[in-house]
Coordinates of C-alpha atoms and ligand atoms in Angstrom, one line a residue:
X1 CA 0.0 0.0 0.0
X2 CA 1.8 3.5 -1.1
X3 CA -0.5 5.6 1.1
X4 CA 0.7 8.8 2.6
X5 CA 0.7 9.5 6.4
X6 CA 2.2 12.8 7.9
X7 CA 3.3 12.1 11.6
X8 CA 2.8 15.3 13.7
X9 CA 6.1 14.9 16.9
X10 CA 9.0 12.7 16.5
X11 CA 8.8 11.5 20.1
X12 CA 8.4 8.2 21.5
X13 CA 4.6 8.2 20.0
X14 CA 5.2 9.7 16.6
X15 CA 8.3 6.7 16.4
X16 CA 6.5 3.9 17.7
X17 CA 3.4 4.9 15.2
X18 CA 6.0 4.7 13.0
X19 CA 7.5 1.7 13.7
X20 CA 4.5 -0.2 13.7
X21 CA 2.6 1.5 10.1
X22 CA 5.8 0.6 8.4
X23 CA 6.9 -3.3 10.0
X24 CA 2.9 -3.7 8.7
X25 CA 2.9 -1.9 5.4
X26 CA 6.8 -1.4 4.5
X27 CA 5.7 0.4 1.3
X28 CA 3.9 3.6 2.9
X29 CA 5.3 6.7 2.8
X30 CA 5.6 7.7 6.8
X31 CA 7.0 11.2 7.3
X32 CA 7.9 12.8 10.6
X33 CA 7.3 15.9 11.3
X34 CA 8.9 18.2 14.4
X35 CA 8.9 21.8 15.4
X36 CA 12.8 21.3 16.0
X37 CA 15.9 20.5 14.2
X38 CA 16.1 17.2 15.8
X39 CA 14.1 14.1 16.7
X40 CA 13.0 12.3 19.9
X41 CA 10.9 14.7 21.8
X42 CA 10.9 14.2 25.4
X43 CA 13.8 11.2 24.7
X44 CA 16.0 14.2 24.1
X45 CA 14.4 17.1 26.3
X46 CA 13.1 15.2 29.0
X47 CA 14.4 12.0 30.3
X48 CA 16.9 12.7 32.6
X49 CA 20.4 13.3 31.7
X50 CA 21.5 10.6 33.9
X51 CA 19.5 8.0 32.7
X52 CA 21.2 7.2 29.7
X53 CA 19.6 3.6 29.7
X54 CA 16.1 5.2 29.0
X55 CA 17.0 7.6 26.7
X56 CA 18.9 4.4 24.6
X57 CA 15.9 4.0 23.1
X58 CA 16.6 6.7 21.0
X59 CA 18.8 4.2 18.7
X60 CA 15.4 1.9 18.0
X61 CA 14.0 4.9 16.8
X62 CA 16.6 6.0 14.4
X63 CA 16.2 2.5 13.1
X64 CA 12.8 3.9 11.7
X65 CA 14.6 6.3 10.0
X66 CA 17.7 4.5 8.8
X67 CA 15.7 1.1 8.1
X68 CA 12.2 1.5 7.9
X69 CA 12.4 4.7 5.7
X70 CA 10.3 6.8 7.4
X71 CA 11.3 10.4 6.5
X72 CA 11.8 13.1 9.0
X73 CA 11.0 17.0 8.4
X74 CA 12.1 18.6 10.7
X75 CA 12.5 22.6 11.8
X76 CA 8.9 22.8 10.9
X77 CA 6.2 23.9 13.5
X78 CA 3.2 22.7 12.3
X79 CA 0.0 25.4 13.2
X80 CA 2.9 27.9 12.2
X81 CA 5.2 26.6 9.1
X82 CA 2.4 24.6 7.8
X83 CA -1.2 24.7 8.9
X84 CA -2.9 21.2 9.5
X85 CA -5.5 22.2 6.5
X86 CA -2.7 22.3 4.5
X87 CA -1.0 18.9 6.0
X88 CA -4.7 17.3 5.8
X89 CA -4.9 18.2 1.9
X90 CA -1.7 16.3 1.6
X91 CA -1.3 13.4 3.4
X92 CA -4.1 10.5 3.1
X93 CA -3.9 10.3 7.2
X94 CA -2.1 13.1 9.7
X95 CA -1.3 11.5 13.1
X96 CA -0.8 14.3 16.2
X97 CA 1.7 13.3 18.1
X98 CA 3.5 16.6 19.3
X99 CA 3.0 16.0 23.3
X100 CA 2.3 18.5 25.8
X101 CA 4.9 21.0 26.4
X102 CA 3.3 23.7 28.1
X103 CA 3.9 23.3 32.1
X104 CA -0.1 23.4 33.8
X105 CA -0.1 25.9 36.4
X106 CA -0.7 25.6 39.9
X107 CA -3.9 27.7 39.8
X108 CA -3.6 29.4 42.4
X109 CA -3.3 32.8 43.2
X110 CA 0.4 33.7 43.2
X111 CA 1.4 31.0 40.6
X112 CA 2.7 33.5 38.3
X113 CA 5.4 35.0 40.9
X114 CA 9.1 35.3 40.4
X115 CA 10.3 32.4 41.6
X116 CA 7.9 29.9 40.5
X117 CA 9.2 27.9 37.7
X118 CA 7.6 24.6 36.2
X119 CA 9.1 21.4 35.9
X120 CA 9.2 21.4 31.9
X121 CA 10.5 24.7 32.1
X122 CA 13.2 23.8 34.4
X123 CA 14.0 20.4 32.5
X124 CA 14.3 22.0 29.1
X125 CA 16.8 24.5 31.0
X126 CA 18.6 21.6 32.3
X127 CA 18.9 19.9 29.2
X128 CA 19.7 22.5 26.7
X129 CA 16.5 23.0 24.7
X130 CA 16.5 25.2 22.3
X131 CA 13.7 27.4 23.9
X132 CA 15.0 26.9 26.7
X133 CA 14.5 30.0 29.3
X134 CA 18.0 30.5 31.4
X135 CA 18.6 28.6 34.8
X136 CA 16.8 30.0 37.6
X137 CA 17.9 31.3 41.2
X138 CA 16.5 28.1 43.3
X139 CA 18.0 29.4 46.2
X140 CA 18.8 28.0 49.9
X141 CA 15.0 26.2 50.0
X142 CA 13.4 25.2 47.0
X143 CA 9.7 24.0 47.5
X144 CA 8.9 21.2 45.1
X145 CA 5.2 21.0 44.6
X146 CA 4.0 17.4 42.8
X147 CA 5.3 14.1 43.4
X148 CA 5.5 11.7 40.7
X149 CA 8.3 10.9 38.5
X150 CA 9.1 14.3 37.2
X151 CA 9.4 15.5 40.7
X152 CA 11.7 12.8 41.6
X153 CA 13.8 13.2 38.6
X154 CA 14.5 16.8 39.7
X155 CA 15.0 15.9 43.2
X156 CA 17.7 13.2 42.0
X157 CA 19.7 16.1 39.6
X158 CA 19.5 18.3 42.6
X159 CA 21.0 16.3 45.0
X160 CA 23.9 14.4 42.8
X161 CA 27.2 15.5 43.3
X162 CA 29.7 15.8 40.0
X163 CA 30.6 12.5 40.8
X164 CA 27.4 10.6 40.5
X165 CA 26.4 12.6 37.2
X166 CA 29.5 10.8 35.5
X167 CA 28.5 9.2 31.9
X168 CA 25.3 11.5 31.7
X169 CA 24.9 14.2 28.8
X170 CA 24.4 16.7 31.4
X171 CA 25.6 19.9 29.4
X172 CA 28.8 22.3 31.2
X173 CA 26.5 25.5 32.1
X174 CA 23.6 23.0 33.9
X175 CA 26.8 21.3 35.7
X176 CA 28.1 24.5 36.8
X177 CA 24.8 25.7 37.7
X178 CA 24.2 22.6 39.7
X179 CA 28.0 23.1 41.5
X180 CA 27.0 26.8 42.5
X181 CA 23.6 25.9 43.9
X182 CA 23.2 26.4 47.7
X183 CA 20.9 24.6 48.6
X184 CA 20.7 24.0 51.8
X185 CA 17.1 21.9 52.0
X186 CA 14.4 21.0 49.8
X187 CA 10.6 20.2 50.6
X188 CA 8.1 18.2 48.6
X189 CA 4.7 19.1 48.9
X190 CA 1.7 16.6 47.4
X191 CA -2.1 16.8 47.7
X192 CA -2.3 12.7 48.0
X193 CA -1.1 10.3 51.0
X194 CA 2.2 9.0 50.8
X195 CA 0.6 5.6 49.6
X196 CA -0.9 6.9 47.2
X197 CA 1.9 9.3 45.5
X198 CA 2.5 8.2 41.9
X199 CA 6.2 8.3 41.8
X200 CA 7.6 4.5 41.0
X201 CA 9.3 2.8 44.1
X202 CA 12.5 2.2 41.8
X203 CA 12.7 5.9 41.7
X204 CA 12.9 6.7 45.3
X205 CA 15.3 3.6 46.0
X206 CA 17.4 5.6 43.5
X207 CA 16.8 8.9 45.6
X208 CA 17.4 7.4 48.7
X209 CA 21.0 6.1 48.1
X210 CA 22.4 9.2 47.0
X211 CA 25.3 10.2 49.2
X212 CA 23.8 13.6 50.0
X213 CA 20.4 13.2 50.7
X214 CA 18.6 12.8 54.0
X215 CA 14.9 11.5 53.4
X216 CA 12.6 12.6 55.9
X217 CA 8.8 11.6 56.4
X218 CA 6.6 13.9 58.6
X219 CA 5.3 11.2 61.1
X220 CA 1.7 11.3 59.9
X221 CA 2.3 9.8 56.5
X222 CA 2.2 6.0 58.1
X223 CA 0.6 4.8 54.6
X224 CA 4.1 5.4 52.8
X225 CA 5.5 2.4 50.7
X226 CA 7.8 -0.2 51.5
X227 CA 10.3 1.5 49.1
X228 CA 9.7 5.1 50.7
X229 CA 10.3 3.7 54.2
X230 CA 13.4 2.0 53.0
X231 CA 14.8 5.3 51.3
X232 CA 14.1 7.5 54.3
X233 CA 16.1 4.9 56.4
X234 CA 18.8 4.5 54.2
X235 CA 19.6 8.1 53.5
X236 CA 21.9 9.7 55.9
X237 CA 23.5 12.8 53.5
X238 CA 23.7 16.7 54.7
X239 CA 20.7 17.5 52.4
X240 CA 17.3 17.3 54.2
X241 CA 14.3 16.1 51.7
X242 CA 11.0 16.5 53.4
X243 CA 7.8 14.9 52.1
X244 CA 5.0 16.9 53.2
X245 CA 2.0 14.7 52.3
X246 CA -2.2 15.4 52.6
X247 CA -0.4 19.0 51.6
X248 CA -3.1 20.9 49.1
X249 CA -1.7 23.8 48.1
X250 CA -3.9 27.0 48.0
X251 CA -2.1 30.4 47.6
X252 CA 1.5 31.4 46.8
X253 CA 2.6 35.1 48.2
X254 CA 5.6 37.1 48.5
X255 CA 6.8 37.9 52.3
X256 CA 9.9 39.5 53.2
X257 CA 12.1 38.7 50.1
X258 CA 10.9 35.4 49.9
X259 CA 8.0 33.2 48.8
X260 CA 5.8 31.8 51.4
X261 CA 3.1 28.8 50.3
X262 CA -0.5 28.3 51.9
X263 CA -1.4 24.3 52.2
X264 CA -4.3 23.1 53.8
X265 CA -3.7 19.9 55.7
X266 CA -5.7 17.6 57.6
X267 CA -4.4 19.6 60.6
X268 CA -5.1 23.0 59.0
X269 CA -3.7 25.7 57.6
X270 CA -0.1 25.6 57.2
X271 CA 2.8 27.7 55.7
X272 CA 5.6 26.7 54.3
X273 CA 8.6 29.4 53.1
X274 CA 10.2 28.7 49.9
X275 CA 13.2 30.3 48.0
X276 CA 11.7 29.2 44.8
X277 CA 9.0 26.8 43.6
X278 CA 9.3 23.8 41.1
X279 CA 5.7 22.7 40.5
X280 CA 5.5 19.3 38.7
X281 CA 1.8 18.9 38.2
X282 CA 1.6 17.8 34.5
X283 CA 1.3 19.6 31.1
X284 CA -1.0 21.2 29.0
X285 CA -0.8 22.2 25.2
X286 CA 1.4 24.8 24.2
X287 CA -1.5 26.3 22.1
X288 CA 0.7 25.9 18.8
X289 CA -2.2 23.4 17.7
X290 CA -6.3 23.8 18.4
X291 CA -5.6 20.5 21.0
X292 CA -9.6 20.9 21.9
X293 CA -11.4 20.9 18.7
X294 CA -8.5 18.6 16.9
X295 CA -9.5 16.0 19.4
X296 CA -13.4 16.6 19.1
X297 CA -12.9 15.6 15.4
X298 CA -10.5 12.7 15.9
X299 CA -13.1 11.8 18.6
X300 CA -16.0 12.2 15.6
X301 CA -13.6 10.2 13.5
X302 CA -14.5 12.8 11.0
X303 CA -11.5 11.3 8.7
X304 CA -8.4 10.8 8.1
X305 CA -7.0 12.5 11.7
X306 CA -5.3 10.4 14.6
X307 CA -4.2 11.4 17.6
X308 CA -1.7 9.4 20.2
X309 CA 0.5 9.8 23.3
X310 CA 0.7 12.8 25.3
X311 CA -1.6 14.9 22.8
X312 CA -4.4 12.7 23.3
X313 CA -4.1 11.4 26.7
X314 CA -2.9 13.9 28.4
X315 CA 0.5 14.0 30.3
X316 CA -0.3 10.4 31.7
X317 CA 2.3 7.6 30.7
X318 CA 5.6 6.6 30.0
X319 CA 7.7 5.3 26.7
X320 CA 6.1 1.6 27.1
X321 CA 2.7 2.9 26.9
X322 CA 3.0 5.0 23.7
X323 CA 4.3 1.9 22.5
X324 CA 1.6 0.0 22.8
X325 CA -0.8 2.9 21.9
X326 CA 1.3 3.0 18.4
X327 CA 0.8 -0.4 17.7
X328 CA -3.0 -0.1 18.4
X329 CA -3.0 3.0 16.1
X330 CA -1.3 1.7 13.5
X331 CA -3.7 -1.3 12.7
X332 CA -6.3 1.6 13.0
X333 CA -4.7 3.6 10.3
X334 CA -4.2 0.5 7.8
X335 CA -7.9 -0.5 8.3
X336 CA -9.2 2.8 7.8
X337 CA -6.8 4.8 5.1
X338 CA -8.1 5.2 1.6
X339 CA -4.8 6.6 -1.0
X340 CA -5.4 9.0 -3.1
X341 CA -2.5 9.3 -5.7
X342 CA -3.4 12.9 -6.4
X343 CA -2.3 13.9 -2.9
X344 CA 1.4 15.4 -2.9
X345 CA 2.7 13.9 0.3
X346 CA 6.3 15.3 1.1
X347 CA 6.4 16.7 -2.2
X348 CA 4.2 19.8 0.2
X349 CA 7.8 20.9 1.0
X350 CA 9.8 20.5 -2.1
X351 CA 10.5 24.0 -2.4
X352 CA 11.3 24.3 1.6
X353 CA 14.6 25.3 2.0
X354 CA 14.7 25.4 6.2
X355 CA 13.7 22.6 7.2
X356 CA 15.9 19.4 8.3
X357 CA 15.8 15.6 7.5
X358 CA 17.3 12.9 9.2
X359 CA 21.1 12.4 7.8
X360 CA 21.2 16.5 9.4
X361 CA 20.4 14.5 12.6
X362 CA 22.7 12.0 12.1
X363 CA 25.9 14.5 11.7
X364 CA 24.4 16.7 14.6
X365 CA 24.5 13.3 16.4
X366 CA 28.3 12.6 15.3
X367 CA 29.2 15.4 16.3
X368 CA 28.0 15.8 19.8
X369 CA 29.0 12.3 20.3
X370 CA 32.5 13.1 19.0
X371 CA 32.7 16.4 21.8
X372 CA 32.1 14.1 24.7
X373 CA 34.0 14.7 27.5
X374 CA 35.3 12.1 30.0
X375 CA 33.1 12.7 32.3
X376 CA 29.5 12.8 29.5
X377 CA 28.6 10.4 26.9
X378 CA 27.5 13.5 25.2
X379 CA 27.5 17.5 24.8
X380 CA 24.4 18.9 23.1
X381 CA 24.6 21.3 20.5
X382 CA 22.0 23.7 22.1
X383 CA 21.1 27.0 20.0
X384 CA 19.1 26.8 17.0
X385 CA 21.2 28.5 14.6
X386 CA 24.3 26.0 15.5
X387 CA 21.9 22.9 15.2
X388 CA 21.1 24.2 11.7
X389 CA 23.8 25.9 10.1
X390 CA 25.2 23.2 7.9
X391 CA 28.5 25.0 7.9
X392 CA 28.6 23.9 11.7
X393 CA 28.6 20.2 10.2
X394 CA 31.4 20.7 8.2
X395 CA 34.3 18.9 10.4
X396 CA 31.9 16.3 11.6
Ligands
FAD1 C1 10.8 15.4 32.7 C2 10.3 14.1 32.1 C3 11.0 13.0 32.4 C4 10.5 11.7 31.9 N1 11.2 10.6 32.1 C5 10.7 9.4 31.7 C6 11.5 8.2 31.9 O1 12.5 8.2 32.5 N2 11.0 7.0 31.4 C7 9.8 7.0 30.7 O2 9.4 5.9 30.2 N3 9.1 8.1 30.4 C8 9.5 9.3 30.9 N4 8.8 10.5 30.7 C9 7.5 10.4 29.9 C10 7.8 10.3 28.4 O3 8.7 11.3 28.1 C11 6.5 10.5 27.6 O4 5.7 9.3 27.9 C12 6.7 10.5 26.1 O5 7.8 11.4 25.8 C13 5.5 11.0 25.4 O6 5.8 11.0 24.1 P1 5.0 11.9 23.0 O7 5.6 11.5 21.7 O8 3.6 11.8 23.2 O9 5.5 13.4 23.4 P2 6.9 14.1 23.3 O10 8.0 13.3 23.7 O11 6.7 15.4 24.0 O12 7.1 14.4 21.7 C14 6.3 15.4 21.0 C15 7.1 15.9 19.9 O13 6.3 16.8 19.1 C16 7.0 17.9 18.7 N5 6.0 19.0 18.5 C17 5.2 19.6 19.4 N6 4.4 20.5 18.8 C18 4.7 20.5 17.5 C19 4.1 21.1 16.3 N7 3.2 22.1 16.5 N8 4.6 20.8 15.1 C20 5.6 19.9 15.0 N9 6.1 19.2 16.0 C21 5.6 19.5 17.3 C22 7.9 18.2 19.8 O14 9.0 19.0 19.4 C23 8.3 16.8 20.3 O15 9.5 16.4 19.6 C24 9.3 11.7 31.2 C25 8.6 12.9 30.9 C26 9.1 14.1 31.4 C27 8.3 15.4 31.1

């Protein structure tokens, strides 16, 4: 079948949709679509810089590429470069896959102060996104609000010494952003019991062994996990961690130079003084794309539009699950997809001089590869212009 499918995201959804339209149908013409210069989405921008393991399945990805002959396009923000009518007309099937990128606010009143930061913003800092806003002031007492994975992943960064961030990609300016921090505690505030936290006990185990963290429970939070009692016991490092559990937060304000949060407990009303605040409660849509009405007509199954991962679930689930979801979605696709020979297909961007496909990726990849330091595996090539001037490429 020579049908045409446009892939919106080259993340873990967009690559396993991939994956899985192309081992079924190895004639179809997949292409991959991404706002930036390179591929891999959260795999890249995400995943922690420390846990090379996860982001390794980066190289079953470019397999799509290399073997599978999907195409990638990238440099192109669709709802900007391209508008999905213009996608739709040329594809026989667009697939949304661009994620969620947008950190959800707290919703409270004082969410918008100096000093709060979200955890995507804060990530992408870290690990030298393009768009990337500069490293913020955390200061002596950071308040982490949110406590699944993401949180945990921060925690972890926070707390490592240059030692334990050996054979990460961790870039120099987050290293030497992380050496100057002085922090001197950090507390981690979540709505739910400690039972019922979402973070995975492998994570804390992880947390807990670190040599400078000092896990510590409030006494109330008697549901907490086997692994969470463990880590609390076996941390003994000069950097308090507090979990403050049953810990809704309701107002943020600014008092005496500082930043003071409101939770309501079971006890009551308490307060709780931060130098900054990292809330990890999820994403939302960047706004790049109409995410509502988009989904209303992949929902109507109006034609021709798909939807998968984080776009269409929300930011719920990890790399295995998109997975999965891509598989589903790719039988979907081949049961449902008419050709039409008259549609273009890539041929949309013939006279497209900006954008990027995959062999760019694979010098880019060389070459940050090639800079690696003793210490990383890798050094990221971080502004835009240097990820796309070819003349960059040269002595890769
Ligand atoms: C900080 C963090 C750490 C995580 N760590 C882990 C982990 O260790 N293990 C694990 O299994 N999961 C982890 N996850 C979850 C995992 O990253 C997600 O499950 C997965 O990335 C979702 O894939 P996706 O393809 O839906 O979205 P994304 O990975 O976000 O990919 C979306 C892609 O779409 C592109 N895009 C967006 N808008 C547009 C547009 N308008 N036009 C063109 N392209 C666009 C983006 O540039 C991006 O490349 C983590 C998530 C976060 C936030």
């Amino acid at each position: 079948m020579s049908a045409k499918i446009a892939i919106v995201g080259a993340g873990p959804s967009g690559c396993y949709t991939a994956q899985a339209l192309l081992k079924r149908a190895p004639d179809l013409e997949v292409d991959i679509l991404d706002a930036q210069p390179v591929p891999y989405g959260l795999v890249r921008y995400g995943v922690a810089a420390d846990h090379q393991g996860t982001k390794g399945v980066a190289r079953q990805f470019a397999r799509v590429f290399t073997r599978q002959n999907a195409h990638f396009i990238g440099n192109l923000r669709v709802g900007r470069d391209v508008s999905m009518e213009e996608l739709r007309g040329a594809y026989d099937a667009v697939v949304l896959a661009a994620g969620l990128s947008a950190d959800r606010p707290l919703g409270i009143p004082g969410d918008d102060l100096p000093g709060v930061i979200g955890s995507g913003a804060l990530t992408r800092a870290l690990y030298e996104h393009p768009e990337a806003q500069a490293l913020p002031e955390l200061g002596e007492a950071p308040v982490v609000i949110g406590t699944g994975n993401v949180a945990i992943d921060i925690l972890r960064l926070l707390a490592k010494t240059p030692e334990e961030l050996k054979g990460s990609d961790l870039g120099p300016v987050p290293t030497d952003w992380l050496a100057a921090r002085k922090i001197r505690r950090i507390t981690v505030v979540g709505r739910s019991t400690a039972g019922a936290a979402k973070f995975s006990p492998v994570m804390v185990k992880e947390l807990g062994e670190l040599s400078q963290v000092d896990l510590r429970l409030p006494g109330c939070a008697q549901d907490a996990g086997e692994a969470l009692q463990a880590a609390v016991a076996a941390s003994a490092g000069p950097l308090p961690i507090e979990f403050r559990f049953q810990s809704r937060p309701v107002a943020l304000e600014q008092a005496d130079g500082a930043l003071r949060l409101t939770v309501e407990t079971p006890q009551g009303v308490e307060q709780i003084a931060a130098t900054s605040v990292i809330s990890a409660i999820g994403f939302t849509s960047d706004g790049a794309l109409d995410r509502g009405a988009l989904l209303q007509e992949v929902e109507a199954g109006t034609g021709r539009l798909y939807a998968t991962g984080w776009f269409r679930n929300g930011s719920v689930g990890a790399i295995p699950q998109c997975r999965e979801e891509g598989q589903r979605l790719a039988q979907q696709i081949l049961d449902e997809i008419t050709p039409d020979p008259a549609r273009p297909g890539r041929a949309l961007f013939a006279d497209r001089s900006d954008v990027v496909d995959f062999d760019h990726w694979l010098q880019l990849d060389a070459r940050e590869l090639a800079a690696a330091t003793d210490q990383r595996c890798r050094q990221k090539i971080h502004l835009r212009e240097e990820l796309l001037r070819p003349a960059n490429l040269q002595d890769a």
